[in-house]
Amino acid sequence: MKLPQLNSKNLLKLTVAWLFAGSLLAPTQAAEDDLYDFLWLDPDKKVYVLQNKVYKKAGKGYANIGYSFGLDDNYQDTTAMQFAAGYYFHEEWAVELLYHQYSNSNNESFDNLQRINGSVPFIRKVNKKYGVLGVWSPFYGKINTFNKIIYFDWSFGFGLGQIQTESNALTVSSSSTANIYNDEDQMALLGKTAFRIHATENFHVGLEYHRDHYRAPGPAVSGNPGIEKWRSNSEFVISIGFSF
């Protein structure tokens, strides 16, 4: 079954704007006992800014399921199912395991290139991704909307993983050879930022942006191997999850 496609680039721009606006409008802080010095007050006076944190994370686990949209490939429509689970051993720090299963299909640009020029572009499809990340959650806040208080967290994750891909690097430059995709496997540096909205104590929805980096070769030319360099894979994820 083919997953539905959305305009992921416009969706990403809208989400980034929303996150930026939310960070300006909502009170955020790194910890409940943060100390702020106001220079315009008496030098001996200090002001502590306290915010009751309703949804504590320390000592809790969580599991998320999400749907992602690929943002990089000009010739493929890429979507994925995301599965992630983690544990907060500290109020601001967690360890997370994740797995992505991708679905790829040729888009209109691919079809037009093949129909008009009779050629096939160089393509690298991402099939699977899995890894482990350290997650840092320095910001939390709340927004009062229509007499409803919405609580949120904003986190950043960095880690290592494995990306399984397939590409036509070995055959794309040869007009006499059939277009064949060969399996590849690369170590990757994983990174993400996530915006989590708490619906209840145990249920949350999330918006995430992932950007991964790995080394892989380009297309082979005249029997010579393609140039290996750092590549990237970006995606936007909408998720729901449970804390326990």
Short mmCIF file of C-alpha atoms in Angstrom, two decimals, residues 110-221:
data_model
loop_
_atom_site.label_atom_id
_atom_site.label_comp_id
_atom_site.label_asym_id
_atom_site.label_seq_id
_atom_site.Cartn_x
_atom_site.Cartn_y
_atom_site.Cartn_z
CA PHE A 110 11.95 11.31 -12.50
CA ASP A 111 9.16 10.45 -14.93
CA ASN A 112 9.63 13.66 -16.92
CA LEU A 113 13.39 13.16 -17.22
CA GLN A 114 12.95 9.64 -18.46
CA ARG A 115 10.09 10.52 -20.80
CA ILE A 116 11.72 13.61 -22.37
CA ASN A 117 15.44 12.79 -22.31
CA GLY A 118 15.27 9.02 -22.14
CA SER A 119 17.77 9.03 -19.25
CA VAL A 120 17.83 7.89 -15.65
CA PRO A 121 19.30 10.08 -12.85
CA PHE A 122 21.66 8.94 -10.11
CA ILE A 123 19.51 7.86 -7.17
CA ARG A 124 20.28 6.63 -3.69
CA LYS A 125 17.22 5.31 -1.84
CA VAL A 126 17.18 5.01 1.94
CA ASN A 127 15.52 1.75 3.01
CA LYS A 128 16.16 1.45 6.74
CA LYS A 129 17.71 3.41 9.58
CA TYR A 130 18.36 2.41 13.17
CA GLY A 131 20.53 3.77 15.93
CA VAL A 132 20.91 5.13 19.44
CA LEU A 133 20.85 8.78 20.51
CA GLY A 134 21.49 10.83 23.58
CA VAL A 135 18.57 13.26 24.04
CA TRP A 136 18.93 16.61 25.81
CA SER A 137 15.73 18.45 26.82
CA PRO A 138 16.75 21.89 28.09
CA PHE A 139 13.50 23.75 27.36
CA TYR A 140 9.96 23.37 28.61
CA GLY A 141 7.03 25.75 28.75
CA LYS A 142 3.30 26.24 28.50
CA ILE A 143 0.85 28.17 26.35
CA ASN A 144 -2.64 29.26 27.42
CA THR A 145 -4.89 28.83 24.36
CA PHE A 146 -8.71 29.15 24.52
CA ASN A 147 -8.54 28.73 28.31
CA LYS A 148 -6.60 25.51 27.83
CA ILE A 149 -3.01 25.26 29.09
CA ILE A 150 -0.78 23.34 26.69
CA TYR A 151 2.55 22.05 28.04
CA PHE A 152 5.49 21.30 25.78
CA ASP A 153 9.16 20.23 25.75
CA TRP A 154 11.85 21.01 23.19
CA SER A 155 14.75 18.57 22.88
CA PHE A 156 17.85 17.82 20.81
CA GLY A 157 19.29 14.40 20.03
CA PHE A 158 22.67 13.22 18.72
CA GLY A 159 23.94 9.70 18.17
CA LEU A 160 25.24 6.93 15.93
CA GLY A 161 23.40 4.54 13.68
CA GLN A 162 23.30 2.43 10.56
CA ILE A 163 21.63 3.46 7.31
CA GLN A 164 20.77 0.82 4.71
CA THR A 165 20.47 2.23 1.20
CA GLU A 166 20.43 1.11 -2.43
CA SER A 167 21.74 3.07 -5.40
CA ASN A 168 22.35 2.78 -9.13
CA ALA A 169 25.88 4.18 -8.76
CA LEU A 170 27.47 1.26 -10.65
CA THR A 171 25.19 1.35 -13.70
CA VAL A 172 23.74 4.86 -14.13
CA SER A 173 26.61 6.19 -16.28
CA SER A 174 26.46 3.30 -18.76
CA SER A 175 23.80 3.60 -21.47
CA SER A 176 24.33 -0.04 -22.47
CA THR A 177 23.69 -1.42 -18.99
CA ALA A 178 20.31 -1.92 -17.36
CA ASN A 179 19.53 0.39 -14.44
CA ILE A 180 20.28 -1.79 -11.42
CA TYR A 181 20.12 -0.81 -7.73
CA ASN A 182 22.72 -2.36 -5.44
CA ASP A 183 22.42 -2.63 -1.66
CA GLU A 184 24.66 -0.45 0.52
CA ASP A 185 25.27 -0.14 4.25
CA GLN A 186 26.76 2.91 5.99
CA MET A 187 27.54 4.08 9.50
CA ALA A 188 25.84 7.42 10.14
CA LEU A 189 25.89 10.39 12.48
CA LEU A 190 22.32 10.98 13.61
CA GLY A 191 20.85 14.29 14.71
CA LYS A 192 17.38 15.60 15.45
CA THR A 193 15.35 18.27 17.21
CA ALA A 194 11.93 17.43 18.61
CA PHE A 195 8.97 19.46 19.87
CA ARG A 196 6.71 17.44 22.18
CA ILE A 197 3.22 18.58 23.21
CA HIS A 198 1.70 16.88 26.28
CA ALA A 199 -1.95 16.00 25.80
CA THR A 200 -2.15 14.14 29.13
CA GLU A 201 0.36 12.85 31.67
CA ASN A 202 0.91 9.69 29.62
CA PHE A 203 0.07 10.77 26.06
CA HIS A 204 1.95 13.21 23.82
CA VAL A 205 2.25 14.26 20.18
CA GLY A 206 5.48 15.36 18.56
CA LEU A 207 7.01 17.22 15.62
CA GLU A 208 10.60 16.31 14.72
CA TYR A 209 13.28 17.27 12.22
CA HIS A 210 16.01 14.68 11.52
CA ARG A 211 19.27 15.21 9.66
CA ASP A 212 21.73 12.35 9.27
CA HIS A 213 25.22 12.29 7.74
CA TYR A 214 27.09 9.35 6.21
CA ARG A 215 29.89 8.69 3.71
CA ALA A 216 28.94 7.04 0.40
CA PRO A 217 30.29 6.99 -3.18
CA GLY A 218 28.84 8.84 -6.15
CA PRO A 219 28.23 7.25 -9.57
CA ALA A 220 31.01 5.21 -11.17
CA VAL A 221 32.36 6.58 -14.46
#
